[in-house]
Coordinates of C-alpha atoms in Angstrom, one line a residue:
M2 CA 21.7 -49.9 -4.4
A3 CA 19.9 -47.8 -6.8
R4 CA 16.6 -48.8 -5.3
R5 CA 17.8 -47.9 -1.9
L6 CA 19.0 -44.3 -3.1
A7 CA 15.4 -44.0 -4.8
I8 CA 13.8 -44.9 -1.6
A9 CA 16.1 -42.5 0.6
W10 CA 15.3 -39.6 -1.8
C11 CA 11.8 -40.3 -1.8
A12 CA 11.9 -40.3 2.2
L13 CA 13.9 -37.0 1.9
V14 CA 11.6 -35.2 -0.4
L15 CA 8.5 -36.2 1.6
G16 CA 10.2 -35.1 5.1
G17 CA 11.0 -31.9 3.3
F18 CA 7.1 -31.3 2.2
A19 CA 6.2 -31.9 5.8
A20 CA 8.3 -29.6 7.2
L21 CA 7.5 -26.7 4.5
A22 CA 3.8 -27.7 5.5
V23 CA 4.3 -26.6 9.1
T24 CA 6.8 -23.7 8.5
A25 CA 5.3 -22.3 5.2
G26 CA 1.7 -23.8 4.9
I27 CA 0.4 -25.7 2.2
P28 CA -0.2 -24.1 -0.8
Q29 CA -3.9 -22.9 -1.2
G30 CA -5.3 -20.5 -4.0
P31 CA -6.6 -17.2 -3.1
E32 CA -10.0 -17.7 -1.3
G33 CA -10.6 -21.0 -2.0
T34 CA -10.5 -20.6 -5.8
L35 CA -12.1 -23.5 -7.4
I36 CA -11.9 -25.5 -4.8
A37 CA -12.6 -24.9 -1.1
G38 CA -9.4 -23.9 1.0
A39 CA -9.8 -26.8 3.7
L40 CA -10.6 -29.1 1.0
Q41 CA -7.3 -28.4 -0.7
T42 CA -5.7 -28.7 2.2
R43 CA -7.4 -32.3 3.0
I44 CA -6.2 -33.2 -0.3
Q45 CA -2.8 -32.4 -0.4
I46 CA -2.4 -34.2 2.9
G47 CA -3.8 -37.2 1.2
L48 CA -1.6 -37.0 -1.7
L49 CA 1.4 -37.0 1.0
A50 CA -0.2 -39.7 2.5
V51 CA -0.3 -42.0 -1.2
A52 CA 3.3 -41.3 -1.6
A53 CA 4.3 -42.4 1.7
A54 CA 2.2 -45.4 1.1
G55 CA 3.9 -45.8 -2.0
L56 CA 7.1 -45.5 -0.7
L57 CA 6.5 -48.2 1.9
L58 CA 5.1 -50.5 -0.9
A59 CA 8.1 -49.8 -3.2
L60 CA 10.2 -51.8 -0.4
R61 CA 8.5 -55.0 -1.9
L62 CA 6.8 -53.9 -5.3
P63 CA 8.9 -51.4 -6.6
V64 CA 6.5 -50.8 -9.9
A65 CA 3.4 -50.5 -7.8
G66 CA 5.1 -47.9 -5.2
G67 CA 6.7 -46.0 -7.6
A68 CA 3.5 -45.6 -9.8
L69 CA 1.6 -44.7 -6.6
I70 CA 4.9 -41.9 -5.9
V71 CA 4.1 -40.4 -9.5
V72 CA 0.7 -40.2 -9.5
S73 CA 0.9 -38.4 -6.0
A74 CA 3.7 -36.3 -7.5
A75 CA 1.3 -35.3 -10.5
G76 CA -1.5 -34.3 -8.0
I77 CA 0.9 -32.4 -5.9
G78 CA 2.0 -30.6 -8.6
I79 CA -1.1 -29.6 -10.0
F80 CA -2.2 -28.2 -6.3
A81 CA 0.7 -26.4 -6.1
A82 CA -0.2 -24.3 -9.1
F83 CA -3.4 -22.8 -7.0
E84 CA -0.7 -20.6 -5.2
Y85 CA 2.3 -20.5 -7.7
H86 CA 3.3 -20.3 -11.3
P87 CA 3.3 -23.7 -13.3
L88 CA 7.0 -23.3 -13.8
A89 CA 7.4 -23.3 -10.3
A90 CA 4.6 -25.9 -9.3
F91 CA 7.1 -28.2 -11.9
V92 CA 9.5 -28.2 -8.9
P93 CA 7.9 -30.2 -6.1
F94 CA 6.2 -32.5 -9.0
A95 CA 9.6 -33.2 -10.5
V96 CA 11.6 -34.0 -7.2
L97 CA 9.1 -36.2 -6.4
M98 CA 8.2 -37.9 -9.7
V99 CA 12.0 -38.7 -10.5
P100 CA 12.4 -41.2 -7.4
G101 CA 8.9 -42.8 -8.6
A102 CA 9.9 -43.1 -11.8
L103 CA 13.4 -44.5 -11.0
L104 CA 11.7 -47.3 -8.7
I105 CA 9.4 -48.2 -11.6
A106 CA 12.5 -48.5 -14.0
L107 CA 14.4 -50.7 -11.6
G108 CA 11.5 -53.1 -11.1
L109 CA 11.1 -53.5 -14.8
R110 CA 14.8 -54.1 -15.2
G111 CA 15.2 -57.2 -17.2
R112 CA 11.7 -57.5 -18.4
S113 CA 10.4 -57.1 -22.0
I114 CA 10.8 -54.2 -24.4
A115 CA 7.3 -53.3 -24.9
L116 CA 6.6 -53.2 -20.9
G117 CA 9.3 -50.6 -20.7
A118 CA 7.9 -48.7 -23.5
V119 CA 4.1 -48.9 -22.1
A120 CA 5.5 -47.4 -19.3
V121 CA 7.6 -44.3 -20.7
A122 CA 4.6 -43.7 -22.4
G123 CA 2.7 -43.9 -19.2
L124 CA 5.1 -41.5 -17.5
L125 CA 4.9 -39.3 -20.2
V126 CA 1.0 -39.0 -20.1
V127 CA 1.2 -38.4 -17.0
M128 CA 3.8 -35.2 -17.1
T129 CA 1.7 -34.0 -19.6
A130 CA -1.6 -34.4 -17.8
A131 CA 0.2 -32.7 -15.0
G132 CA 1.3 -29.8 -16.7
L133 CA -1.9 -29.0 -18.6
A134 CA -4.0 -29.4 -15.5
A135 CA -1.4 -26.9 -13.2
R136 CA -1.4 -24.5 -16.4
D137 CA -5.4 -24.6 -16.3
V138 CA -5.6 -24.4 -12.6
Y139 CA -3.3 -21.3 -12.4
D140 CA -5.6 -19.7 -15.2
Y141 CA -8.4 -20.0 -13.6
A142 CA -6.9 -18.6 -10.1
F143 CA -5.2 -15.9 -11.3
G144 CA -6.2 -15.1 -15.2
P145 CA -8.7 -12.9 -16.6
T146 CA -12.4 -13.9 -15.5
H147 CA -13.9 -11.7 -18.4
P148 CA -12.9 -10.3 -21.5
E149 CA -9.7 -8.0 -21.6
S150 CA -10.2 -4.1 -22.4
S151 CA -9.0 -2.8 -25.6
V152 CA -7.9 0.1 -24.5
R153 CA -4.0 1.1 -25.2
L154 CA -2.4 4.3 -24.3
P155 CA 0.8 5.8 -25.9
D156 CA 4.2 5.4 -24.4
G157 CA 5.4 8.6 -22.8
P158 CA 8.0 9.8 -19.9
V159 CA 5.2 9.4 -17.1
R160 CA 4.9 5.6 -15.9
W161 CA 1.6 6.2 -14.2
I162 CA -0.5 9.0 -12.6
W163 CA -3.8 9.2 -10.5
A164 CA -5.4 12.1 -8.7
G165 CA -7.4 11.9 -5.2
A166 CA -7.9 13.5 -2.0
P167 CA -11.6 14.6 -2.7
S168 CA -11.8 18.5 -1.7
P169 CA -13.6 21.5 -2.8
T170 CA -10.6 23.6 -3.5
G171 CA -7.7 21.1 -4.3
A172 CA -6.4 17.8 -4.8
R173 CA -3.5 15.4 -4.5
V174 CA -1.5 13.9 -7.5
T175 CA 0.9 11.2 -7.4
A176 CA 2.8 9.9 -10.4
R177 CA 5.9 7.8 -11.5
L178 CA 8.5 8.9 -14.2
Q179 CA 9.8 6.0 -16.5
E180 CA 13.2 7.7 -15.6
P181 CA 14.4 10.5 -13.4
A182 CA 14.1 14.2 -15.1
G183 CA 15.8 17.4 -14.5
R184 CA 12.7 19.2 -13.6
V185 CA 8.9 18.0 -13.2
R186 CA 5.8 20.2 -12.6
L187 CA 2.1 19.3 -12.3
V188 CA 0.0 21.7 -14.8
V189 CA -3.5 22.4 -13.7
A190 CA -6.1 23.8 -16.5
R191 CA -9.7 24.6 -17.0
D192 CA -9.7 23.0 -20.7
A193 CA -8.3 19.5 -22.0
A194 CA -6.2 21.2 -24.3
L195 CA -4.2 22.6 -21.0
S196 CA -4.0 25.9 -22.5
E197 CA -6.0 27.9 -19.8
R198 CA -3.6 27.2 -17.0
V199 CA -4.8 27.7 -13.3
T200 CA -1.9 26.6 -11.6
T201 CA 1.3 24.6 -11.7
V202 CA 3.0 22.8 -9.0
D203 CA 6.7 21.7 -8.7
A204 CA 7.6 18.4 -7.7
P205 CA 9.6 18.0 -4.7
G206 CA 13.2 18.2 -5.3
G207 CA 12.5 18.9 -8.9
G208 CA 11.6 15.6 -9.6
A209 CA 15.4 14.7 -10.2
E210 CA 14.9 11.5 -7.7
E211 CA 13.5 8.2 -8.9
G212 CA 10.2 7.1 -6.9
V213 CA 6.8 8.5 -6.5
L214 CA 6.1 12.4 -6.8
A215 CA 3.5 13.9 -4.8
F216 CA 1.7 17.2 -6.0
D217 CA -0.8 18.9 -3.4
V218 CA -2.9 21.4 -5.5
R219 CA -4.5 24.2 -3.8
G220 CA -6.7 27.2 -5.0
L221 CA -9.1 25.6 -7.4
R222 CA -13.1 26.5 -7.3
P223 CA -15.5 24.1 -6.0
G224 CA -17.8 22.3 -8.4
R225 CA -15.4 22.6 -11.5
E226 CA -14.2 20.3 -13.8
Y227 CA -10.2 20.3 -14.2
H228 CA -7.6 19.0 -16.4
Y229 CA -3.9 18.5 -15.4
A230 CA -0.3 16.4 -16.7
L231 CA 2.8 16.6 -16.2
E232 CA 5.2 19.1 -17.8
V233 CA 8.8 17.0 -17.6
D234 CA 11.8 19.1 -18.6
G235 CA 9.8 21.6 -20.2
A236 CA 7.6 19.0 -22.3
L237 CA 4.2 18.6 -21.6
D238 CA 3.3 14.6 -21.5
R239 CA -0.5 14.6 -22.9
T240 CA 0.0 10.8 -22.9
R241 CA -1.2 10.6 -19.2
A242 CA -3.2 13.7 -19.0
G243 CA -6.2 13.4 -16.6
R244 CA -9.1 15.1 -15.4
L245 CA -10.9 15.7 -12.1
R246 CA -14.2 17.5 -10.5
T247 CA -13.6 19.6 -7.5
V248 CA -16.1 18.6 -5.0
P249 CA -19.4 21.0 -4.7
A250 CA -19.5 23.4 -1.7
R251 CA -23.3 22.8 -1.0
A252 CA -26.1 20.5 -2.0
A253 CA -25.3 19.3 -5.2
D254 CA -25.7 15.8 -7.7
F255 CA -22.8 13.7 -8.0
R256 CA -22.1 10.2 -9.1
V257 CA -19.8 7.4 -7.3
A258 CA -18.8 4.3 -8.9
I259 CA -17.9 1.6 -6.5
G260 CA -15.7 -1.7 -6.9
G261 CA -13.4 -4.2 -5.5
C262 CA -11.3 -7.5 -5.9
A263 CA -9.2 -7.5 -9.0
R264 CA -6.7 -9.8 -9.8
V265 CA -2.9 -8.9 -10.2
G266 CA -2.5 -7.3 -13.4
S267 CA -5.9 -6.8 -14.4
N268 CA -6.9 -5.2 -17.6
G269 CA -10.3 -6.0 -17.7
A270 CA -13.3 -4.6 -19.5
V271 CA -15.1 -3.9 -16.1
F272 CA -12.8 -0.8 -16.1
D273 CA -14.2 0.8 -19.4
A274 CA -17.7 0.2 -18.2
I275 CA -17.1 2.0 -15.2
R276 CA -15.4 4.9 -17.1
A277 CA -18.3 5.1 -19.4
T278 CA -20.7 5.9 -16.3
D279 CA -18.3 9.2 -16.1
P280 CA -18.1 9.4 -12.3
D281 CA -17.5 12.2 -10.0
L282 CA -15.3 9.4 -8.1
Y283 CA -13.9 6.0 -8.3
L284 CA -14.0 4.4 -4.8
I285 CA -12.1 1.4 -4.4
L286 CA -13.2 -1.0 -1.6
G287 CA -10.4 -3.2 -0.9
D288 CA -8.4 -6.1 -3.0
M289 CA -7.1 -3.6 -5.4
Y290 CA -4.8 -6.6 -6.4
Y291 CA -4.5 -9.8 -5.0
A292 CA -0.9 -10.1 -3.9
D293 CA -1.3 -11.9 -0.4
I294 CA 2.2 -10.7 0.5
E295 CA 3.4 -12.2 3.7
T296 CA 6.5 -10.4 4.7
D297 CA 7.4 -6.8 5.6
D298 CA 9.2 -5.8 2.5
P299 CA 7.9 -2.2 1.1
E300 CA 9.4 -3.1 -2.2
R301 CA 6.8 -6.0 -2.8
F302 CA 3.9 -3.4 -2.3
R303 CA 5.7 -0.8 -4.7
D304 CA 5.6 -3.5 -7.1
M305 CA 2.0 -4.3 -6.9
Y306 CA 0.9 -0.5 -7.0
D307 CA 3.2 -0.3 -10.1
V308 CA 1.8 -3.3 -11.9
T309 CA -1.7 -1.9 -10.9
L310 CA -1.7 1.2 -11.8
T311 CA 0.4 0.8 -15.1
R312 CA -2.4 -1.2 -16.7
D313 CA -4.2 0.6 -19.7
A314 CA -7.8 0.3 -18.7
Q315 CA -6.7 0.6 -14.7
Q316 CA -4.9 4.0 -16.0
A317 CA -7.5 5.1 -18.4
L318 CA -10.2 5.1 -15.7
L319 CA -8.0 6.6 -13.3
L320 CA -7.2 9.5 -15.8
S321 CA -10.6 10.2 -16.1
T322 CA -11.6 10.8 -12.7
R323 CA -10.6 11.2 -9.1
A324 CA -10.0 8.1 -6.7
A325 CA -10.5 7.1 -3.1
Y326 CA -9.0 3.6 -2.0
I327 CA -9.1 1.9 1.2
W328 CA -7.4 -1.7 1.5
D329 CA -8.7 -5.1 2.4
D330 CA -6.6 -8.5 3.4
H331 CA -5.3 -9.2 -0.3
D332 CA -3.6 -6.0 -0.6
Y333 CA -2.8 -5.6 2.8
G334 CA -1.1 -8.7 3.7
P335 CA -1.8 -12.5 3.5
N336 CA -5.6 -14.1 3.3
D337 CA -7.6 -12.7 6.4
A338 CA -4.8 -10.4 7.6
G339 CA -5.2 -8.2 11.0
S340 CA -3.5 -6.2 13.2
S341 CA -0.9 -9.1 13.7
S342 CA 0.0 -9.2 10.1
P343 CA 4.1 -9.1 9.4
T344 CA 3.1 -6.5 6.2
R345 CA 1.6 -3.9 8.4
D346 CA 4.3 -1.3 8.8
A347 CA 5.2 -1.9 5.0
A348 CA 1.6 -1.7 3.9
R349 CA 0.7 1.6 5.8
A350 CA 4.3 3.4 4.6
V351 CA 3.6 2.3 0.9
Y352 CA 0.0 3.4 0.9
R353 CA 1.0 6.9 2.3
E354 CA 3.8 7.0 -0.3
Y355 CA 2.0 5.8 -3.8
V356 CA -2.2 6.8 -2.9
P357 CA -3.3 10.0 -3.3
H358 CA -5.4 10.4 -0.4
G359 CA -6.8 13.3 1.9
P360 CA -5.9 13.8 5.7
L361 CA -5.6 10.3 7.2
A362 CA -7.2 10.0 11.2
G363 CA -4.5 7.6 12.0
G364 CA -1.7 10.3 11.3
A365 CA 0.4 11.5 8.3
R366 CA 3.3 9.5 9.2
T367 CA 1.8 5.8 10.6
G368 CA -0.9 4.2 11.9
P369 CA -4.2 2.9 10.4
V370 CA -5.6 4.8 6.7
N371 CA -9.1 5.5 7.7
Q372 CA -10.1 8.7 6.4
A373 CA -13.5 10.7 5.7
F374 CA -14.3 13.4 3.0
T375 CA -17.4 15.0 1.8
L376 CA -19.4 15.3 -1.5
G377 CA -22.3 17.6 -1.5
R378 CA -24.1 16.5 1.8
V379 CA -22.8 13.1 1.9
R380 CA -20.1 12.4 4.2
F381 CA -17.8 9.1 3.1
L382 CA -16.5 7.6 6.1
L383 CA -13.5 4.8 5.0
M384 CA -12.8 2.6 7.6
D385 CA -9.7 0.5 7.7
L386 CA -10.7 -3.0 8.8
R387 CA -7.4 -4.7 8.4
S388 CA -4.4 -3.1 10.3
E389 CA -6.4 -2.6 13.8
R390 CA -8.3 -5.3 13.6
S391 CA -8.3 -8.1 16.6
D392 CA -7.6 -11.9 15.8
A393 CA -10.7 -13.5 14.1
A394 CA -10.2 -16.6 16.4
A395 CA -10.8 -14.5 19.4
P396 CA -13.9 -14.8 21.6
D397 CA -16.6 -12.4 20.0
D398 CA -17.2 -10.0 22.9
A399 CA -16.7 -6.5 23.7
R400 CA -13.1 -6.7 23.6
K401 CA -12.8 -8.0 20.0
S402 CA -12.9 -5.3 17.4
M403 CA -12.4 -4.7 13.9
L404 CA -12.1 -0.9 14.3
G405 CA -9.5 -0.8 17.3
A406 CA -10.8 1.8 20.3
V407 CA -9.4 4.8 18.7
Q408 CA -10.9 4.4 15.2
R409 CA -14.2 3.4 16.7
G410 CA -14.2 6.5 18.8
W411 CA -13.4 8.5 15.2
L412 CA -16.0 6.7 13.5
E413 CA -18.8 7.4 15.9
G414 CA -17.9 11.2 16.3
E415 CA -17.8 11.3 12.3
M416 CA -21.3 10.0 12.4
L417 CA -22.5 12.7 15.1
R418 CA -20.7 15.7 13.2
A419 CA -22.4 14.5 9.8
R420 CA -26.0 14.3 11.5
D421 CA -25.4 17.5 12.9
R422 CA -24.6 19.0 9.7
G423 CA -27.6 17.7 8.1
Q424 CA -25.6 15.1 6.2
V425 CA -25.9 11.4 5.0
V426 CA -23.3 9.0 6.0
A427 CA -21.8 6.5 3.7
L428 CA -20.0 4.1 5.8
V429 CA -17.2 2.5 3.3
S430 CA -16.7 -1.1 4.5
S431 CA -14.2 -3.3 3.1
V432 CA -15.9 -6.5 4.1
P433 CA -19.8 -7.8 4.2
W434 CA -21.8 -6.6 6.9
I435 CA -24.9 -8.6 6.5
S436 CA -24.5 -12.1 7.8
P437 CA -25.6 -14.3 10.6
A438 CA -23.0 -14.0 13.5
S439 CA -20.4 -16.8 12.8
P440 CA -17.3 -17.3 15.3
G441 CA -14.2 -17.0 13.7
A442 CA -15.5 -15.6 10.4
D443 CA -13.5 -13.0 8.6
D444 CA -16.2 -10.4 8.2
W445 CA -19.0 -8.5 10.7
A446 CA -20.2 -11.9 11.3
G447 CA -17.2 -12.8 13.2
Y448 CA -17.3 -9.2 14.8
S449 CA -21.0 -9.5 15.7
T450 CA -20.7 -8.1 19.1
E451 CA -19.1 -4.8 17.8
R452 CA -21.4 -4.8 14.7
A453 CA -24.3 -4.6 17.5
A454 CA -22.8 -2.0 19.5
L455 CA -22.3 0.2 16.3
S456 CA -26.0 -0.8 15.1
R457 CA -27.3 0.3 18.4
F458 CA -25.6 3.5 17.9
V459 CA -27.0 4.4 14.6
A460 CA -30.3 3.6 16.2
R461 CA -29.9 5.6 19.2
E462 CA -28.5 8.6 17.6
R463 CA -31.0 8.8 14.5
I464 CA -28.0 8.5 12.0
P465 CA -29.0 8.5 8.4
A466 CA -26.8 5.9 6.7
V467 CA -26.0 3.7 3.8
M468 CA -23.2 1.2 3.4
L469 CA -21.2 0.5 0.8
A470 CA -19.2 -3.0 1.0
G471 CA -16.9 -5.0 -0.8
D472 CA -15.1 -8.8 -0.5
A473 CA -17.6 -10.9 -1.2
H474 CA -17.9 -11.5 -5.0
M475 CA -21.0 -10.4 -5.8
V476 CA -23.3 -7.5 -6.5
A477 CA -26.2 -7.3 -3.8
L478 CA -28.6 -4.7 -2.6
D479 CA -30.6 -4.6 0.6
D480 CA -33.2 -2.0 1.4
G481 CA -32.3 -2.1 5.2
S482 CA -34.5 -4.8 6.0
H483 CA -31.6 -7.2 6.9
S484 CA -29.0 -4.7 7.9
D485 CA -30.2 -4.0 11.6
Y486 CA -28.4 -5.9 14.4
S487 CA -29.2 -3.1 17.3
G488 CA -32.1 -5.6 18.5
T489 CA -34.5 -2.2 18.1
G490 CA -35.9 -2.8 14.8
H491 CA -34.7 1.0 13.9
A492 CA -31.3 0.9 12.7
G493 CA -31.8 -0.5 9.4
F494 CA -29.8 1.1 6.3
P495 CA -29.4 0.6 2.6
V496 CA -26.5 -1.6 1.8
L497 CA -24.9 -2.1 -1.6
H498 CA -22.4 -4.7 -1.9
S499 CA -20.1 -4.4 -5.2
A500 CA -17.5 -7.0 -6.2
P501 CA -15.7 -8.5 -8.1
L502 CA -13.6 -6.5 -10.7
D503 CA -11.5 -9.1 -12.0
R504 CA -12.0 -12.4 -9.6
H505 CA -14.6 -15.4 -9.7
G506 CA -18.0 -14.9 -8.4
S507 CA -19.0 -16.1 -5.5
I508 CA -22.0 -15.3 -3.0
K509 CA -21.7 -14.9 0.7
G510 CA -24.0 -13.6 3.8
G511 CA -27.2 -12.2 3.3
P512 CA -30.2 -12.6 2.9
Y513 CA -30.6 -9.1 0.7
S514 CA -34.1 -7.8 -0.3
G515 CA -32.9 -7.1 -3.4
G516 CA -31.3 -10.6 -4.2
A517 CA -27.3 -11.3 -4.5
F518 CA -25.5 -11.7 -8.3
D519 CA -22.4 -13.4 -8.6
G520 CA -20.2 -13.2 -11.4
S521 CA -16.9 -11.5 -12.7
G522 CA -16.5 -8.2 -13.9
Q523 CA -19.0 -6.2 -11.7
F524 CA -19.2 -2.8 -10.2
G525 CA -21.8 -0.5 -8.5
T526 CA -22.6 3.0 -8.2
M527 CA -23.8 5.7 -6.1
T528 CA -25.8 8.4 -7.8
V529 CA -27.0 11.3 -5.5
R530 CA -29.5 13.8 -6.6
D531 CA -30.1 16.7 -4.0
D532 CA -32.5 19.4 -4.1
G533 CA -31.0 21.2 -0.9
R534 CA -34.2 19.7 1.0
R535 CA -34.0 16.1 0.4
L536 CA -31.4 13.9 -1.0
E537 CA -32.4 10.8 -3.3
I538 CA -29.5 8.1 -3.5
A539 CA -29.8 5.6 -6.1
L540 CA -27.6 2.4 -5.4
E541 CA -27.3 0.1 -8.5
G542 CA -25.4 -2.7 -9.5
W543 CA -24.0 -3.4 -12.7
N544 CA -21.7 -5.9 -15.1
H545 CA -18.8 -5.3 -17.8
T546 CA -21.5 -5.4 -20.7
G547 CA -23.2 -2.4 -18.9
A548 CA -26.1 -4.4 -17.9
R549 CA -28.2 -3.4 -14.8
L550 CA -28.0 -6.2 -12.2
V551 CA -30.1 -4.6 -9.3
G552 CA -31.1 -1.4 -8.1
Q553 CA -33.1 1.0 -5.7
T554 CA -33.6 4.7 -4.9
F555 CA -33.8 5.8 -1.1
T556 CA -34.8 9.2 0.1
F557 CA -33.5 10.8 2.8
V558 CA -34.0 14.4 4.6
P559 CA -31.3 14.7 6.8

């Protein structure tokens, strides 16, 4: 009776695992962490097959069959930790290990005490080894990839605050309080002591409601440094005092720091290294956090923004400069997400709520989050390459698009207007551009027809351009030798690929004339020197120690 119960239990568990594999998918680490995603799937299917074989063997040899089931349970628990916390991964291990252990116990009933002790010891060894392995797997997949920052910000009434929407005369600031207050105002001043006040902006509704507060600042002067902080119920909160520079109205020198791809809750030293470069703008190229949200739940997105913005190193960086941010898949939805993602509406809505952005070409209430702004004589075009894209598995023809028709028209129009104004275009892509055409690929290689059309447009219209790209976990630089897909030989433009902030390194695509460098804790900079006639744009890649990995300067006379 007990043996039949154990066999029925095991069969029920395996049936449940099979149903979950079909409906919810097999656990996988983000971007094939440690082991490639396809191999992870095959191994887990193999482990289920081993458990099924153990179930059949247990009909005649319960000890041998139970042992196979226990080993399979250990493997399944370890692989579950690629996606879930070890405590959660313990559940599939336990529900399969119990019937396996019961079968072993039933098979050894009546045998010597010594043999029973060996079996118990073996089970303890398997459980301990599986637990330690699951912990290490989870730490590798989701833990820090380089040293943590030592920055610690004092507590105060403001939970987080950051500024964006680059403009010569204004800014947008969003913030969240620890708890609602009676009256909240944003104070903007010329000095760090916040004594030379320029303007104050009241929070909508006075700040009494819980949630994100948004402040639109106007009336500033171009090319100036300003400091800001929240005044909460009459008291100025200096624990989260920030700084920003307004955009120069004409030709000017400036520096932009560039990075993407960070684990959830990252507090890495790379953010301190970025802050040390004193950038005029921090440009986040996507995967700001690796949440892989799969449901249309705004609260999940709000939680991820709150976790990210309250990390001391990231908050200190955001307080030191202005930011601009465009998403990629892991902070928009699940891995490789596109326009059909169930998270589309929630991601778009919460982006508009939490991110201090400028005008969105897709609209103030809904639509894609592509946007444009100008620094000096460089026009930055941030493309939303997720919420409008076609399915990656679609045929790679003229109907397949990463941008969508409306955004494609916006992009080409912006490039033409920038050229006519004597500006260099900085194309901001959250995925790699340089890679041989590959059907089904998640980056531009899988949308090679559209990539070629854009490349031909750049060649035909003589658009002076550089590209800043993310997603692949590397720093890489190309001088334009490999970025031309127009077929004309005249559309190559410099490409700086900059990632990862806090993920494990990997190299994708290429080739790159300046080489590619994997590793964690990496970022890039774009430094512009403009004498009014020509622009010198230095594209450089760095790591968290401040070591320069690659760099090259390009000259434009737009």
